[in-house]
Short mmCIF file of C-alpha atoms in Angstrom, two decimals:
data_model
loop_
_atom_site.label_atom_id
_atom_site.label_comp_id
_atom_site.label_asym_id
_atom_site.label_seq_id
_atom_site.Cartn_x
_atom_site.Cartn_y
_atom_site.Cartn_z
CA MET A 10 53.09 93.54 3.55
CA ALA A 11 55.00 94.53 6.66
CA SER A 12 58.80 94.44 6.42
CA LEU A 13 59.77 94.69 10.11
CA GLY A 14 62.31 92.05 11.09
CA MET A 15 62.75 90.73 7.56
CA SER A 16 66.01 89.83 5.91
CA GLU A 17 67.37 91.87 3.05
CA ALA A 18 66.43 89.10 0.60
CA GLU A 19 62.85 89.10 1.90
CA ARG A 20 62.61 92.86 1.64
CA ASP A 21 63.91 92.65 -1.93
CA ALA A 22 61.28 90.01 -2.73
CA ILE A 23 58.51 92.22 -1.38
CA ALA A 24 59.81 95.26 -3.25
CA GLY A 25 59.90 93.23 -6.46
CA PHE A 26 56.38 91.96 -5.88
CA GLU A 27 55.06 95.46 -5.29
CA ARG A 28 56.84 96.72 -8.41
CA ASP A 29 55.96 93.82 -10.72
CA VAL A 30 52.48 92.89 -9.47
CA ILE A 31 50.90 95.43 -7.15
CA GLU A 32 51.73 98.59 -9.11
CA PRO A 33 50.62 97.24 -12.53
CA SER A 34 47.45 95.91 -10.94
CA MET A 35 46.41 99.42 -9.93
CA THR A 36 45.50 100.19 -13.55
CA GLY A 37 45.17 96.77 -15.19
CA LEU A 38 44.55 93.09 -14.62
CA VAL A 39 47.52 90.98 -13.54
CA LEU A 40 47.46 87.20 -13.88
CA LEU A 41 49.54 85.83 -11.01
CA GLN A 42 50.71 82.24 -11.47
CA PHE A 43 52.25 80.37 -8.55
CA THR A 44 54.46 77.65 -9.96
CA ALA A 45 57.48 75.40 -9.29
CA THR A 46 60.16 73.83 -11.44
CA TRP A 47 59.16 70.31 -10.34
CA CYS A 48 55.45 70.82 -11.12
CA GLY A 49 54.30 68.95 -14.24
CA PRO A 50 50.85 70.59 -14.51
CA CYS A 51 52.58 73.99 -14.19
CA LYS A 52 54.68 73.23 -17.26
CA GLN A 53 51.52 72.38 -19.19
CA LEU A 54 49.64 75.48 -18.04
CA SER A 55 52.45 78.04 -18.47
CA PRO A 56 52.48 78.21 -22.29
CA ILE A 57 48.69 78.50 -22.31
CA LEU A 58 48.89 81.47 -19.92
CA ASP A 59 51.68 82.98 -22.03
CA LYS A 60 49.45 82.82 -25.10
CA VAL A 61 46.44 84.30 -23.30
CA ALA A 62 48.52 87.11 -21.79
CA ALA A 63 49.92 87.98 -25.22
CA ASP A 64 46.43 88.02 -26.72
CA TYR A 65 45.14 90.34 -23.99
CA ALA A 66 48.20 92.57 -23.62
CA ALA A 67 46.53 95.37 -25.56
CA LYS A 68 43.77 95.37 -22.92
CA GLY A 69 46.27 95.93 -20.13
CA VAL A 70 46.55 92.31 -18.96
CA LEU A 71 49.95 91.21 -17.61
CA LEU A 72 51.23 87.80 -16.54
CA LYS A 73 53.62 87.40 -13.61
CA ARG A 74 54.96 84.20 -12.08
CA ILE A 75 55.99 83.35 -8.54
CA ASP A 76 58.19 80.30 -7.91
CA VAL A 77 56.96 79.01 -4.56
CA ASP A 78 60.40 77.59 -3.71
CA GLN A 79 62.36 80.72 -4.57
CA GLU A 80 59.84 83.20 -3.13
CA LYS A 81 58.42 81.21 -0.26
CA MET A 82 57.48 84.29 1.72
CA ILE A 83 55.23 85.63 -1.05
CA ALA A 84 53.64 82.19 -1.46
CA ASP A 85 53.02 82.03 2.29
CA GLN A 86 51.33 85.43 2.23
CA PHE A 87 48.83 84.01 -0.27
CA ARG A 88 48.55 80.72 1.68
CA ILE A 89 49.43 78.69 -1.40
CA GLN A 90 48.73 75.01 -0.71
CA SER A 91 49.35 73.59 -4.18
CA VAL A 92 50.62 74.54 -7.62
CA PRO A 93 49.68 75.65 -10.12
CA THR A 94 47.54 78.32 -8.51
CA VAL A 95 46.45 81.29 -10.61
CA TYR A 96 44.88 84.48 -9.29
CA ALA A 97 43.65 87.54 -11.14
CA MET A 98 44.88 90.66 -9.33
CA PHE A 99 43.35 94.12 -9.57
CA GLN A 100 44.21 97.19 -7.50
CA GLY A 101 46.46 95.13 -5.26
CA GLN A 102 43.90 92.45 -4.40
CA PRO A 103 42.98 89.00 -5.77
CA VAL A 104 39.66 89.40 -7.56
CA ALA A 105 39.32 85.86 -8.98
CA ASP A 106 40.81 82.40 -8.62
CA LEU A 107 41.48 81.09 -12.13
CA THR A 108 43.17 77.87 -11.06
CA GLN A 109 40.30 75.68 -12.21
CA PHE A 110 40.62 76.91 -15.79
CA ARG A 111 43.16 74.96 -17.85
CA THR A 112 42.35 75.81 -21.48
CA GLU A 113 42.90 78.96 -23.48
CA ALA A 114 39.17 79.33 -24.14
CA GLN A 115 38.23 78.98 -20.46
CA ILE A 116 40.84 81.47 -19.27
CA GLY A 117 39.97 83.94 -22.02
CA LYS A 118 36.27 83.80 -21.16
CA ALA A 119 37.04 84.42 -17.47
CA ILE A 120 39.25 87.40 -18.34
CA ASP A 121 36.56 88.88 -20.60
CA GLN A 122 34.08 88.69 -17.74
CA LEU A 123 36.54 90.31 -15.32
CA LEU A 124 37.45 93.12 -17.69
CA ALA A 125 33.79 93.93 -18.21
CA GLN A 126 33.22 94.19 -14.45
CA LEU A 127 36.37 95.95 -13.27
CA PRO A 128 35.97 99.51 -11.99
CA GLY A 129 38.19 102.15 -13.50
CA LYS A 130 37.92 100.90 -17.07
CA ALA A 131 35.96 103.93 -18.16
CA GLU A 132 38.41 106.18 -16.34
CA ALA A 133 41.32 104.59 -18.21
CA GLN A 134 39.57 105.15 -21.53
CA ASP A 135 38.83 108.76 -20.57
CA LEU A 136 42.49 109.26 -19.66
CA LYS A 137 43.63 107.90 -23.00
CA ALA A 138 41.18 110.17 -24.83
CA GLU A 139 42.48 113.15 -22.86
CA VAL A 140 46.17 112.39 -23.29
CA GLU A 141 46.40 111.35 -26.94
CA PRO A 142 45.68 114.80 -28.47
CA LEU A 143 48.12 116.41 -26.03
CA ILE A 144 50.84 113.97 -27.07
CA ALA A 145 50.09 114.72 -30.73
CA MET A 146 50.34 118.45 -30.04
CA ALA A 147 53.67 118.05 -28.26
CA GLU A 148 55.04 115.90 -31.08
CA SER A 149 53.95 118.52 -33.61
CA VAL A 150 55.65 121.30 -31.65
CA LEU A 151 58.82 119.21 -31.36
CA ALA A 152 58.79 118.48 -35.11
CA GLU A 153 58.56 122.22 -35.74
CA GLY A 154 61.79 122.68 -33.79
CA ASP A 155 60.49 124.21 -30.55
CA ALA A 156 62.00 121.68 -28.16
CA THR A 157 61.53 123.85 -25.06
CA ARG A 158 57.79 124.26 -25.60
CA ALA A 159 57.46 120.57 -26.46
CA ALA A 160 59.27 119.61 -23.25
CA THR A 161 56.88 121.80 -21.27
CA ILE A 162 53.84 120.13 -22.84
CA PHE A 163 55.22 116.61 -22.34
CA ALA A 164 56.03 117.41 -18.70
CA GLN A 165 52.49 118.66 -18.13
CA VAL A 166 51.05 115.52 -19.72
CA GLN A 167 53.32 113.37 -17.55
CA VAL A 168 51.62 114.82 -14.47
CA ILE A 169 48.30 113.55 -15.84
CA ASP A 170 49.62 110.17 -17.02
CA PRO A 171 52.98 109.56 -15.28
CA GLY A 172 53.59 106.01 -16.49
CA ASN A 173 52.84 106.55 -20.17
CA PRO A 174 55.99 105.52 -22.14
CA GLU A 175 55.00 107.63 -25.13
CA VAL A 176 54.93 110.69 -22.90
CA ILE A 177 58.26 109.83 -21.26
CA GLY A 178 59.88 109.04 -24.60
CA GLY A 179 58.64 112.31 -26.05
CA LEU A 180 59.88 114.25 -23.04
CA VAL A 181 63.31 112.64 -23.38
CA ARG A 182 63.54 113.59 -27.05
CA ALA A 183 62.40 117.14 -26.30
CA VAL A 184 65.01 117.49 -23.56
CA ILE A 185 67.64 116.21 -26.00
CA GLY A 186 66.43 118.85 -28.45
CA GLU A 187 67.08 121.45 -25.76
CA GLY A 188 70.68 120.29 -25.59
CA LYS A 189 70.34 118.56 -22.21
CA PRO A 190 71.53 114.98 -22.77
CA ASP A 191 72.40 114.46 -19.10
CA GLU A 192 68.84 115.29 -18.06
CA ALA A 193 67.52 112.95 -20.76
CA ARG A 194 69.78 110.16 -19.47
CA ILE A 195 68.43 110.60 -15.92
CA LEU A 196 64.86 110.23 -17.21
CA LEU A 197 65.74 107.02 -19.06
CA ASP A 198 67.76 105.54 -16.20
CA ALA A 199 64.76 105.94 -13.89
CA LEU A 200 62.64 103.56 -16.00
CA ASP A 201 62.16 99.91 -15.07
CA GLU A 202 63.08 97.09 -17.44
CA GLU A 203 59.53 96.55 -18.68
CA ALA A 204 59.02 100.21 -19.60
CA GLY A 205 62.39 100.22 -21.33
CA LYS A 206 61.10 97.70 -23.87
CA HIS A 207 58.46 100.07 -25.25
CA PRO A 208 59.16 101.32 -28.81
CA ALA A 209 58.79 104.94 -27.68
CA ILE A 210 61.55 104.45 -25.11
CA ALA A 211 63.76 102.62 -27.62
CA ARG A 212 63.33 105.56 -29.97
CA ALA A 213 64.31 107.97 -27.19
CA ARG A 214 67.41 105.92 -26.35
CA THR A 215 68.47 105.98 -29.97
CA ALA A 216 68.01 109.75 -30.06
CA LEU A 217 70.18 110.06 -26.95
CA ASP A 218 72.88 107.83 -28.44
CA LEU A 219 72.99 109.98 -31.54
CA ALA A 220 73.04 113.22 -29.56
CA SER A 221 75.85 111.96 -27.32
CA ALA A 222 78.41 111.89 -30.12
CA PRO A 223 81.12 114.46 -29.37
CA VAL A 224 81.34 117.55 -31.56
CA ALA A 225 84.65 117.36 -33.39
CA ASP A 226 86.76 119.50 -35.72
CA VAL A 227 86.61 117.66 -39.05
CA SER A 228 88.54 120.13 -41.18
CA GLY A 229 91.17 117.44 -41.73
CA GLU A 230 88.53 114.96 -42.89
CA GLU A 231 87.05 117.58 -45.22
CA ALA A 232 90.47 118.03 -46.81
CA ARG A 233 90.75 114.27 -47.25
CA ILE A 234 87.35 114.18 -48.97
CA ALA A 235 88.37 116.99 -51.30
CA ALA A 236 91.39 114.92 -52.32
CA ASN A 237 89.53 111.61 -52.46
CA PRO A 238 85.71 111.56 -52.58
CA ASP A 239 85.79 107.80 -51.87
CA ASP A 240 87.44 108.26 -48.46
CA HIS A 241 84.39 106.88 -46.68
CA GLU A 242 86.04 106.83 -43.27
CA ALA A 243 86.56 110.59 -43.45
CA ARG A 244 83.04 111.14 -44.77
CA PHE A 245 81.56 109.01 -41.97
CA ALA A 246 83.43 111.08 -39.38
CA ILE A 247 82.05 114.24 -40.98
CA ALA A 248 78.52 112.79 -40.82
CA ASN A 249 78.92 112.07 -37.12
CA ALA A 250 80.21 115.58 -36.51
CA ARG A 251 77.27 117.09 -38.38
CA LEU A 252 74.91 114.96 -36.33
CA ALA A 253 76.53 115.99 -33.05
CA ALA A 254 76.15 119.63 -34.08
CA GLY A 255 72.44 119.12 -34.69
CA ASP A 256 72.70 119.21 -38.48
CA ARG A 257 70.78 116.07 -39.40
CA ASP A 258 70.40 117.22 -43.02
CA GLY A 259 74.14 117.51 -43.41
CA ALA A 260 74.72 114.19 -41.67
CA ALA A 261 72.15 112.43 -43.83
CA GLU A 262 73.70 113.83 -47.03
CA GLU A 263 77.12 112.45 -46.11
CA LEU A 264 75.69 109.05 -45.17
CA LEU A 265 73.61 108.84 -48.34
CA THR A 266 76.71 109.66 -50.36
CA ILE A 267 78.60 106.77 -48.76
CA ILE A 268 75.67 104.42 -49.39
CA GLY A 269 75.43 105.54 -52.99
CA ARG A 270 79.14 104.98 -53.60
CA ASP A 271 79.62 101.79 -51.53
CA PRO A 272 76.58 100.51 -49.58
CA ALA A 273 78.60 97.63 -48.08
CA TRP A 274 81.38 99.85 -46.73
CA ASN A 275 82.41 98.90 -43.19
CA GLU A 276 79.68 96.24 -43.02
CA GLY A 277 76.98 98.76 -43.89
CA ALA A 278 77.93 101.26 -41.17
CA ALA A 279 76.53 104.26 -43.06
CA ARG A 280 73.16 102.59 -43.60
CA ALA A 281 73.04 101.49 -39.95
CA ARG A 282 73.71 105.03 -38.73
CA LEU A 283 71.11 106.48 -41.11
CA LEU A 284 68.54 103.96 -39.88
CA GLN A 285 69.30 105.07 -36.32
CA MET A 286 68.55 108.63 -37.36
CA LEU A 287 65.29 107.54 -38.96
CA GLU A 288 64.27 105.62 -35.84
CA ALA A 289 64.94 108.67 -33.70
CA ALA A 290 62.92 110.86 -36.07
CA GLY A 291 59.91 108.53 -36.02
CA PHE A 292 58.03 106.87 -38.84
CA ASP A 293 55.60 109.75 -39.37
CA ASP A 294 58.25 112.46 -39.52
CA PRO A 295 58.17 114.20 -42.97
CA TRP A 296 61.96 114.51 -42.99
CA GLY A 297 62.24 110.81 -42.24
CA ARG A 298 59.85 109.87 -45.03
CA SER A 299 61.90 111.90 -47.50
CA ILE A 300 65.15 110.27 -46.40
CA ARG A 301 63.58 106.80 -46.57
CA ARG A 302 62.56 107.41 -50.17
CA ARG A 303 66.07 108.49 -51.08
CA LEU A 304 67.57 105.50 -49.27
CA SER A 305 65.23 103.11 -51.07
CA ALA A 306 66.12 104.66 -54.41
CA LEU A 307 69.82 104.11 -53.72
CA LEU A 308 69.40 100.52 -52.55
CA PHE A 309 66.77 99.19 -54.93
CA THR A 310 67.28 100.99 -58.22
#
């Protein structure tokens, strides 16, 4: 879409359309629904499309909506005469008009037929098969403590599959492991809202939050603990300091001690911080599994 002579609002609308519809359609199927707030049939169709999109999300199908009143220019580009109008988009182009289909079964059948015919499906599967073992290798290297090598592997995989959130999340955690939180923050800030919702990115953000705690001198808190082992505020500060210094074992020990003595202290702050650490470590991490067992023993026995 040409942008010469357009207003700033129109240019923003086009940029949003390219980001939210065109770019995702280069590798997957995008259902594009033209709708309006005053349209009764649109209100009936929208929840059906929501359900279908959720059912097919694992196959790379996305649903995007265009309000013809708010984004008139986009609607005009598609020569929309009535709403609802629903197109299937692939590689930047409409490949099917799904407007006639109004039931979940009809829309699902049409999507199945499109997915079977779309070019690039085999390539996407080949890419996944190529990338998955590389991600596993990088995760293994990172778990072994070699953050620099892991970051190198993740960066190489990102060249092959630049939009993969598992790759980006792994790279962020590796960079954090190298002691470069500012670089990790730049990587996360560059992500769009949709990518930011992925569990791998959430895990990376948690890791960055934990790593961003300032390293502090807690000699005073250690003296307080020596005098009063139930000074949970001092012990919590020590845990945070251990964590900031990269000593997750030491941090976990302090947090587990607080939980064992008073699990409800400060509205469960120790448990919440320990759960953050476990999220950052990942469910399959051996250290995390060990800590989960100890946490469960404290809470449920």
